[in-house]
CSV table of C-alpha atoms in Angstrom, one decimal:
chain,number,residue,atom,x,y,z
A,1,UNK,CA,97.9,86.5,108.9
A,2,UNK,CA,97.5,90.0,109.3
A,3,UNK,CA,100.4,92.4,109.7
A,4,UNK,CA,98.3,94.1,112.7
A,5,UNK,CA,98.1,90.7,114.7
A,6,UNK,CA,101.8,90.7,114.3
A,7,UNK,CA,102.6,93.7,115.3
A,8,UNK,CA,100.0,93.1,118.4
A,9,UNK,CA,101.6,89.5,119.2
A,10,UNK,CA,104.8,91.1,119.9
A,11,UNK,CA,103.9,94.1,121.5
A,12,UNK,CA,101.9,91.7,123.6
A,13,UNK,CA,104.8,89.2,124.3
A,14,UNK,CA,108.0,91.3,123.4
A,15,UNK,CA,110.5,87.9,124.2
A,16,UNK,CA,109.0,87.3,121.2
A,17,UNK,CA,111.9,89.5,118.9
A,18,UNK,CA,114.6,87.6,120.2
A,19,UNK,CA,113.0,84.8,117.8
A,20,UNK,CA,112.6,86.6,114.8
A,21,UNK,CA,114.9,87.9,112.2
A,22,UNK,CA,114.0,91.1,109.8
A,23,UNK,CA,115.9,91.7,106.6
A,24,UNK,CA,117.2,95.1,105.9
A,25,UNK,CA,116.7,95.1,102.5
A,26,UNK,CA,113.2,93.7,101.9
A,27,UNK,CA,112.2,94.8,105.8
A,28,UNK,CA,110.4,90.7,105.6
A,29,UNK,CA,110.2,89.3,109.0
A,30,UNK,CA,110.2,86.0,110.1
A,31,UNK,CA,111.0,83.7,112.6
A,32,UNK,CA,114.8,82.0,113.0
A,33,UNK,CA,115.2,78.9,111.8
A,34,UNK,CA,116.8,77.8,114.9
A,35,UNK,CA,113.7,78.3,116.8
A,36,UNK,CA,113.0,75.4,119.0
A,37,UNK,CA,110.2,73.0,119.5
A,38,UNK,CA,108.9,74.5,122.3
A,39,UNK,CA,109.8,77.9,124.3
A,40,UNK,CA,109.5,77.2,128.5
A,41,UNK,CA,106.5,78.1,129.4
A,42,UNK,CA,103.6,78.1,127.3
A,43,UNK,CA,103.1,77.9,123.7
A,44,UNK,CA,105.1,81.1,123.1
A,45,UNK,CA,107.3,78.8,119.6
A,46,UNK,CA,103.8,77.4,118.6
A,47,UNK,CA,102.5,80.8,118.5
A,48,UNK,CA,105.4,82.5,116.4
A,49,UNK,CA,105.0,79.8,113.7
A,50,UNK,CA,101.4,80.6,113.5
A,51,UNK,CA,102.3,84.3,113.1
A,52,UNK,CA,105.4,83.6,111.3
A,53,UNK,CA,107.4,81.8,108.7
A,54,UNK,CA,111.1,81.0,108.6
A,55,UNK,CA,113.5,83.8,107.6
A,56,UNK,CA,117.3,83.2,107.0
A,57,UNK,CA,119.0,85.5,106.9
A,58,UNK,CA,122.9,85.8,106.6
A,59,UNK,CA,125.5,88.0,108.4
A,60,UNK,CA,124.4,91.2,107.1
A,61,UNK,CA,120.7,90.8,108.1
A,62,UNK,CA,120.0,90.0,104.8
A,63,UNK,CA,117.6,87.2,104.0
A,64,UNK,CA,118.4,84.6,101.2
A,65,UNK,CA,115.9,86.3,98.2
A,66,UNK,CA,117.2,89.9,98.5
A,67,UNK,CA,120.8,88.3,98.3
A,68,UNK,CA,120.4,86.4,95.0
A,69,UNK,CA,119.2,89.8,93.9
A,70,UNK,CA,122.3,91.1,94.9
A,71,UNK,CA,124.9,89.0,93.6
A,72,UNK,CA,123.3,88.6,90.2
């Protein structure tokens, strides 16, 4: 996928950002892991894992990789 359709998915369907999580470090983007099954109405979760894939990230919006870089 295309960083432009991204970028054009949310702008599109900005409720979208409250699903995804960006690390400061690496600036990745992803989806949250606790994203449901589905998102009342529509297809608005299918969609973001299409777009998407899961980021974790921890309490300093850092996402797993970039902190085992870290700590080493």
């Amino acid at each position: 996928m295309k960083g432009r359709d991204k970028q054009q998915y949310s702008k599109q369907y900005p409720e979208v950002r409250k699903w995804l999580n960006q690390c400061i470090v690496c600036q990745s983007e992803g989806y949250k892991p606790e994203l449901p099954e589905t998102i009342y109405p529509g297809f608005l979760a299918e969609n973001i894992r299409e777009y998407y894939t899961p980021l974790e990230v921890n309490e300093l919006k850092i996402c797993t990789e970039c902190a085992m870089h870290l700590h080493q």
